[in-house]
mmCIF file of C-alpha atoms and ligand atoms in Angstrom:
data_model
loop_
_atom_site.group_PDB
_atom_site.id
_atom_site.type_symbol
_atom_site.label_atom_id
_atom_site.label_comp_id
_atom_site.label_asym_id
_atom_site.label_seq_id
_atom_site.Cartn_x
_atom_site.Cartn_y
_atom_site.Cartn_z
ATOM 1 C CA UNK A 1 21.967 -32.823 -14.672
ATOM 2 C CA UNK A 2 19.686 -34.246 -12.009
ATOM 3 C CA UNK A 3 16.003 -33.454 -12.196
ATOM 4 C CA UNK A 4 16.087 -31.299 -9.049
ATOM 5 C CA UNK A 5 18.511 -28.963 -10.859
ATOM 6 C CA UNK A 6 16.226 -28.538 -13.840
ATOM 7 C CA UNK A 7 15.483 -24.836 -14.164
ATOM 8 C CA UNK A 8 11.899 -23.829 -14.544
ATOM 9 C CA UNK A 9 9.880 -20.687 -15.209
ATOM 10 C CA UNK A 10 7.966 -19.330 -12.219
ATOM 11 C CA UNK A 11 5.168 -16.910 -13.068
ATOM 12 C CA UNK A 12 3.959 -14.611 -10.281
ATOM 13 C CA UNK A 13 0.835 -12.705 -11.293
ATOM 14 C CA UNK A 14 -1.527 -10.606 -9.274
ATOM 15 C CA UNK A 15 -2.809 -7.234 -8.187
ATOM 16 C CA UNK A 16 -0.652 -4.187 -7.694
ATOM 17 C CA UNK A 17 1.080 -3.713 -4.353
ATOM 18 C CA UNK A 18 0.399 -7.166 -3.038
ATOM 19 C CA UNK A 19 4.059 -7.873 -2.459
ATOM 20 C CA UNK A 20 4.721 -9.704 -5.725
ATOM 21 C CA UNK A 21 8.142 -8.158 -6.207
ATOM 22 C CA UNK A 22 9.328 -8.824 -2.650
ATOM 23 C CA UNK A 23 8.118 -12.401 -2.881
ATOM 24 C CA UNK A 24 9.416 -13.024 -6.415
ATOM 25 C CA UNK A 25 12.785 -11.494 -5.528
ATOM 26 C CA UNK A 26 13.096 -13.744 -2.457
ATOM 27 C CA UNK A 27 12.263 -16.830 -4.523
ATOM 28 C CA UNK A 28 14.812 -15.883 -7.182
ATOM 29 C CA UNK A 29 17.527 -15.350 -4.548
ATOM 30 C CA UNK A 30 16.684 -18.681 -2.930
ATOM 31 C CA UNK A 31 16.907 -20.578 -6.236
ATOM 32 C CA UNK A 32 19.672 -18.581 -7.937
ATOM 33 C CA UNK A 33 17.193 -17.585 -10.654
ATOM 34 C CA UNK A 34 16.875 -14.259 -12.462
ATOM 35 C CA UNK A 35 14.111 -12.010 -11.176
ATOM 36 C CA UNK A 36 12.254 -9.943 -13.771
ATOM 37 C CA UNK A 37 9.836 -7.224 -12.716
ATOM 38 C CA UNK A 38 7.675 -6.765 -15.811
ATOM 39 C CA UNK A 39 5.651 -3.968 -14.185
ATOM 40 C CA UNK A 40 8.867 -1.934 -14.180
ATOM 41 C CA UNK A 41 8.988 -2.318 -17.966
ATOM 42 C CA UNK A 42 5.458 -0.884 -18.405
ATOM 43 C CA UNK A 43 6.380 1.865 -15.977
ATOM 44 C CA UNK A 44 9.556 2.627 -17.948
ATOM 45 C CA UNK A 45 7.578 3.076 -21.167
ATOM 46 C CA UNK A 46 5.154 5.350 -19.296
ATOM 47 C CA UNK A 47 7.984 7.468 -17.903
ATOM 48 C CA UNK A 48 9.568 7.819 -21.324
ATOM 49 C CA UNK A 49 6.199 8.795 -22.819
ATOM 50 C CA UNK A 50 5.760 11.489 -20.150
ATOM 51 C CA UNK A 51 9.265 12.841 -20.737
ATOM 52 C CA UNK A 52 8.777 12.874 -24.510
ATOM 53 C CA UNK A 53 5.422 14.681 -24.313
ATOM 54 C CA UNK A 54 3.240 11.772 -25.458
ATOM 55 C CA UNK A 55 1.292 12.085 -22.203
ATOM 56 C CA UNK A 56 -0.019 15.486 -21.201
ATOM 57 C CA UNK A 57 -1.644 15.600 -17.785
ATOM 58 C CA UNK A 58 -4.007 12.652 -17.815
ATOM 59 C CA UNK A 59 -4.273 12.492 -21.601
ATOM 60 C CA UNK A 60 -2.366 9.609 -23.153
ATOM 61 C CA UNK A 61 -1.806 10.093 -26.882
ATOM 62 C CA UNK A 62 -1.729 6.424 -27.925
ATOM 63 C CA UNK A 63 -0.401 7.115 -31.416
ATOM 64 C CA UNK A 64 2.449 9.166 -30.000
ATOM 65 C CA UNK A 65 3.291 6.452 -27.456
ATOM 66 C CA UNK A 66 3.375 3.814 -30.205
ATOM 67 C CA UNK A 67 5.626 6.048 -32.315
ATOM 68 C CA UNK A 68 8.088 6.191 -29.400
ATOM 69 C CA UNK A 69 8.430 2.422 -29.104
ATOM 70 C CA UNK A 70 11.272 2.242 -31.619
ATOM 71 C CA UNK A 71 13.156 4.932 -29.726
ATOM 72 C CA UNK A 72 13.128 3.274 -26.350
ATOM 73 C CA UNK A 73 15.673 0.794 -25.150
ATOM 74 C CA UNK A 74 14.985 -0.895 -21.809
ATOM 75 C CA UNK A 75 17.799 -2.678 -20.032
ATOM 76 C CA UNK A 76 18.347 -4.176 -16.598
ATOM 77 C CA UNK A 77 21.570 -4.067 -14.595
ATOM 78 C CA UNK A 78 22.033 -6.044 -11.409
ATOM 79 C CA UNK A 79 22.392 -3.862 -8.310
ATOM 80 C CA UNK A 80 24.004 -5.926 -5.517
ATOM 81 C CA UNK A 81 22.837 -3.457 -2.842
ATOM 82 C CA UNK A 82 19.195 -4.095 -3.682
ATOM 83 C CA UNK A 83 19.719 -7.713 -4.624
ATOM 84 C CA UNK A 84 17.743 -7.003 -7.798
ATOM 85 C CA UNK A 85 18.211 -5.390 -11.164
ATOM 86 C CA UNK A 86 17.723 -1.679 -11.743
ATOM 87 C CA UNK A 87 15.930 -0.593 -14.881
ATOM 88 C CA UNK A 88 17.498 1.799 -17.384
ATOM 89 C CA UNK A 89 15.748 3.708 -20.142
ATOM 90 C CA UNK A 90 18.065 4.549 -23.005
ATOM 91 C CA UNK A 91 20.999 4.146 -20.637
ATOM 92 C CA UNK A 92 19.539 6.368 -17.870
ATOM 93 C CA UNK A 93 18.714 4.921 -14.478
ATOM 94 C CA UNK A 94 14.923 5.094 -14.125
ATOM 95 C CA UNK A 95 14.370 2.998 -11.013
ATOM 96 C CA UNK A 96 13.382 5.852 -8.660
ATOM 97 C CA UNK A 97 11.095 7.835 -10.942
ATOM 98 C CA UNK A 98 9.097 4.891 -12.276
ATOM 99 C CA UNK A 99 7.649 4.221 -8.792
ATOM 100 C CA UNK A 100 6.247 7.738 -8.254
ATOM 101 C CA UNK A 101 2.563 8.623 -8.387
ATOM 102 C CA UNK A 102 2.943 10.473 -11.723
ATOM 103 C CA UNK A 103 3.825 7.200 -13.445
ATOM 104 C CA UNK A 104 1.544 5.027 -11.267
ATOM 105 C CA UNK A 105 -1.488 7.090 -12.263
ATOM 106 C CA UNK A 106 -0.834 6.671 -16.000
ATOM 107 C CA UNK A 107 0.699 3.245 -16.375
ATOM 108 C CA UNK A 108 -2.611 1.370 -16.681
ATOM 109 C CA UNK A 109 -3.534 3.386 -19.774
ATOM 110 C CA UNK A 110 -0.122 2.787 -21.344
ATOM 111 C CA UNK A 111 -0.154 -0.931 -20.549
ATOM 112 C CA UNK A 112 -3.523 -1.276 -22.314
ATOM 113 C CA UNK A 113 -2.014 -0.257 -25.675
ATOM 114 C CA UNK A 114 -1.676 -3.428 -27.820
ATOM 115 C CA UNK A 115 1.611 -2.372 -29.490
ATOM 116 C CA UNK A 116 3.191 -1.683 -26.090
ATOM 117 C CA UNK A 117 2.204 -5.128 -24.836
ATOM 118 C CA UNK A 118 3.381 -6.782 -28.025
ATOM 119 C CA UNK A 119 6.853 -5.289 -27.718
ATOM 120 C CA UNK A 120 7.266 -5.942 -23.995
ATOM 121 C CA UNK A 121 5.886 -9.494 -24.130
ATOM 122 C CA UNK A 122 8.419 -10.371 -26.869
ATOM 123 C CA UNK A 123 11.239 -8.966 -24.704
ATOM 124 C CA UNK A 124 10.029 -10.931 -21.683
ATOM 125 C CA UNK A 125 9.829 -14.179 -23.640
ATOM 126 C CA UNK A 126 13.384 -13.646 -24.835
ATOM 127 C CA UNK A 127 14.595 -13.000 -21.261
ATOM 128 C CA UNK A 128 13.074 -16.275 -20.076
ATOM 129 C CA UNK A 129 14.085 -18.354 -23.084
ATOM 130 C CA UNK A 130 16.657 -20.344 -21.101
ATOM 131 C CA UNK A 131 14.288 -20.661 -18.115
ATOM 132 C CA UNK A 132 15.578 -20.163 -14.568
ATOM 133 C CA UNK A 133 13.515 -16.978 -14.177
ATOM 134 C CA UNK A 134 10.963 -15.682 -11.724
ATOM 135 C CA UNK A 135 8.823 -13.180 -13.575
ATOM 136 C CA UNK A 136 6.274 -11.008 -11.877
ATOM 137 C CA UNK A 137 3.423 -9.253 -13.649
ATOM 138 C CA UNK A 138 -0.222 -9.611 -14.645
ATOM 139 C CA UNK A 139 -0.182 -11.885 -17.691
ATOM 140 C CA UNK A 140 2.918 -14.023 -17.201
ATOM 141 C CA UNK A 141 1.083 -17.305 -16.591
ATOM 142 C CA UNK A 142 -1.615 -16.586 -19.171
ATOM 143 C CA UNK A 143 0.209 -14.905 -22.088
ATOM 144 C CA UNK A 144 3.985 -14.577 -21.687
ATOM 145 C CA UNK A 145 4.701 -18.104 -20.408
ATOM 146 C CA UNK A 146 1.506 -20.160 -20.593
ATOM 147 C CA UNK A 147 3.820 -23.185 -20.222
ATOM 148 C CA UNK A 148 5.395 -21.973 -16.942
ATOM 149 C CA UNK A 149 5.975 -24.939 -14.639
ATOM 150 C CA UNK A 150 4.815 -23.035 -11.563
ATOM 151 C CA UNK A 151 2.183 -20.293 -11.695
ATOM 152 C CA UNK A 152 1.356 -18.295 -8.601
ATOM 153 C CA UNK A 153 -1.616 -15.933 -8.430
ATOM 154 C CA UNK A 154 -1.178 -13.465 -5.579
ATOM 155 C CA UNK A 155 -3.951 -11.522 -3.911
ATOM 156 C CA UNK A 156 -4.309 -9.355 -0.807
ATOM 157 C CA UNK A 157 -6.971 -7.072 0.632
ATOM 158 C CA UNK A 158 -6.943 -3.678 -1.216
ATOM 159 C CA UNK A 159 -6.676 -1.783 2.081
ATOM 160 C CA UNK A 160 -3.686 -3.799 3.171
ATOM 161 C CA UNK A 161 -2.094 -3.171 -0.235
ATOM 162 C CA UNK A 162 -2.727 0.574 -0.090
ATOM 163 C CA UNK A 163 -1.177 0.749 3.364
ATOM 164 C CA UNK A 164 1.893 -1.136 2.158
ATOM 165 C CA UNK A 165 2.439 1.179 -0.786
ATOM 166 C CA UNK A 166 1.792 4.225 1.398
ATOM 167 C CA UNK A 167 4.451 3.066 3.889
ATOM 168 C CA UNK A 168 6.901 2.449 1.030
ATOM 169 C CA UNK A 169 6.389 5.882 -0.560
ATOM 170 C CA UNK A 170 6.382 7.918 2.650
ATOM 171 C CA UNK A 171 9.557 6.129 3.777
ATOM 172 C CA UNK A 172 11.146 7.499 0.608
ATOM 173 C CA UNK A 173 9.934 10.990 1.485
ATOM 174 C CA UNK A 174 7.055 11.199 -1.034
ATOM 175 C CA UNK A 175 4.160 13.404 0.090
ATOM 176 C CA UNK A 176 1.088 11.280 -0.524
ATOM 177 C CA UNK A 177 -2.084 10.485 1.364
ATOM 178 C CA UNK A 178 -3.408 7.030 2.156
ATOM 179 C CA UNK A 179 -6.685 7.971 0.421
ATOM 180 C CA UNK A 180 -5.026 8.797 -2.890
ATOM 181 C CA UNK A 181 -2.966 5.619 -2.755
ATOM 182 C CA UNK A 182 -6.054 3.499 -2.048
ATOM 183 C CA UNK A 183 -7.891 5.195 -4.894
ATOM 184 C CA UNK A 184 -4.954 4.466 -7.209
ATOM 185 C CA UNK A 185 -4.808 0.803 -6.097
ATOM 186 C CA UNK A 186 -8.544 0.291 -6.697
ATOM 187 C CA UNK A 187 -8.521 2.100 -10.029
ATOM 188 C CA UNK A 188 -5.604 0.021 -11.225
ATOM 189 C CA UNK A 189 -7.256 -3.238 -10.087
ATOM 190 C CA UNK A 190 -10.301 -2.291 -12.102
ATOM 191 C CA UNK A 191 -8.325 -1.195 -15.176
ATOM 192 C CA UNK A 192 -6.054 -4.266 -15.060
ATOM 193 C CA UNK A 193 -8.977 -6.688 -14.835
ATOM 194 C CA UNK A 194 -11.246 -5.086 -17.404
ATOM 195 C CA UNK A 195 -8.863 -4.070 -20.186
ATOM 196 C CA UNK A 196 -9.516 -5.711 -23.538
ATOM 197 C CA UNK A 197 -6.038 -7.091 -24.070
ATOM 198 C CA UNK A 198 -4.408 -9.525 -21.624
ATOM 199 C CA UNK A 199 -6.526 -8.607 -18.597
ATOM 200 C CA UNK A 200 -5.344 -9.775 -15.203
ATOM 201 C CA UNK A 201 -6.902 -13.140 -14.515
ATOM 202 C CA UNK A 202 -5.911 -16.266 -12.735
ATOM 203 C CA UNK A 203 -4.582 -18.980 -15.061
ATOM 204 C CA UNK A 204 -6.534 -22.204 -14.606
ATOM 205 C CA UNK A 205 -3.446 -24.043 -13.435
ATOM 206 C CA UNK A 206 -2.232 -21.300 -11.056
ATOM 207 C CA UNK A 207 -2.052 -21.741 -7.289
ATOM 208 C CA UNK A 208 -3.465 -18.848 -5.291
ATOM 209 C CA UNK A 209 -1.602 -17.110 -2.482
ATOM 210 C CA UNK A 210 -3.525 -14.566 -0.386
ATOM 211 C CA UNK A 211 -0.844 -12.888 1.695
ATOM 212 C CA UNK A 212 -2.999 -10.249 3.454
ATOM 213 C CA UNK A 213 -1.984 -11.602 6.821
ATOM 214 C CA UNK A 214 1.199 -13.507 6.042
ATOM 215 C CA UNK A 215 4.803 -12.596 6.753
ATOM 216 C CA UNK A 216 7.439 -12.996 4.058
ATOM 217 C CA UNK A 217 8.822 -15.992 6.013
ATOM 218 C CA UNK A 218 5.387 -17.652 5.955
ATOM 219 C CA UNK A 219 5.087 -16.995 2.241
ATOM 220 C CA UNK A 220 8.485 -18.624 1.695
ATOM 221 C CA UNK A 221 7.382 -21.720 3.614
ATOM 222 C CA UNK A 222 4.313 -21.887 1.406
ATOM 223 C CA UNK A 223 6.528 -21.507 -1.661
ATOM 224 C CA UNK A 224 8.894 -24.325 -0.599
ATOM 225 C CA UNK A 225 5.946 -26.707 -0.415
ATOM 226 C CA UNK A 226 4.630 -25.702 -3.846
ATOM 227 C CA UNK A 227 8.085 -25.798 -5.424
ATOM 228 C CA UNK A 228 8.814 -29.244 -4.008
ATOM 229 C CA UNK A 229 5.695 -30.569 -5.741
ATOM 230 C CA UNK A 230 7.055 -29.494 -9.121
ATOM 231 C CA UNK A 231 10.710 -30.454 -9.213
HETATM 232 O O1 LIG B 1 3.366 -4.409 -10.873
HETATM 233 P P1 LIG B 1 3.257 -2.898 -11.056
HETATM 234 O O2 LIG B 1 2.253 -2.260 -10.171
HETATM 235 O O3 LIG B 1 4.591 -2.235 -10.988
HETATM 236 O O4 LIG B 1 2.732 -2.729 -12.566
HETATM 237 C C1 LIG B 1 2.531 -1.474 -13.130
HETATM 238 C C2 LIG B 1 1.411 -1.519 -14.154
HETATM 239 O O5 LIG B 1 1.818 -2.248 -15.304
HETATM 240 C C3 LIG B 1 0.110 -2.124 -13.679
HETATM 241 O O6 LIG B 1 -0.888 -1.127 -13.580
HETATM 242 C C4 LIG B 1 -0.299 -3.108 -14.724
HETATM 243 C C5 LIG B 1 0.800 -3.106 -15.735
HETATM 244 N N1 LIG B 1 1.355 -4.426 -15.993
HETATM 245 C C6 LIG B 1 0.807 -5.178 -16.995
HETATM 246 O O7 LIG B 1 -0.163 -4.750 -17.615
HETATM 247 N N2 LIG B 1 1.336 -6.384 -17.321
HETATM 248 C C7 LIG B 1 2.394 -6.864 -16.636
HETATM 249 N N3 LIG B 1 2.908 -8.057 -16.968
HETATM 250 C C8 LIG B 1 2.957 -6.110 -15.588
HETATM 251 C C9 LIG B 1 2.404 -4.897 -15.268
#
């Protein structure tokens, strides 16, 4: 196999709603790699915990969430219409519900539980064992694959990110306000960066991409240059 065909791991970390998934999905399609949305996995655990009564209102019963971990099976199935994999929780399609505000408001608390991270990180490492993956998340370049050949740290202005998520949710018919979305974005930034375990931070060897004012096409041009440097 020639060196240009060598498959690598691409880690895409960064804040919520800064277009990581869109970007990571486009890269994976371009390279024929598998795209893994690790945020969806934390969201899936949160949804299951809500459904099983381990989260009541805003109160997350950590012990109850941990006790559920052995009862949850998370799988991905490729959906050609979306060009990405849908997430299933114990065989039930969870893709739609995991993106709603009910889950978004509680996922930071769930993703700060050490046992939850331990289980999901092990699953993610297994998924990327043969390389050829683009994984998006918060701790991919620092914890899950510290040896990733290409690490990208994405940022964008919080207002731009709130507007993007607002447009996405209202297009789906969700009744939300821009203010509540911006509050959620800022709260999650804070929680993600200050949590004790695996906080969001830029890996020393990551390249930064601020896409506040970039189109997807411009981001892809940027990616091609970075990728060419590595293979
Ligand atoms: O990328 P997202 O907004 O769908 O992620 C949802 C939440 O999951 C986010 O608040 C932080 C958490 N998360 C994490 O802690 N580690 C990851 N690798 C991915 C997401």
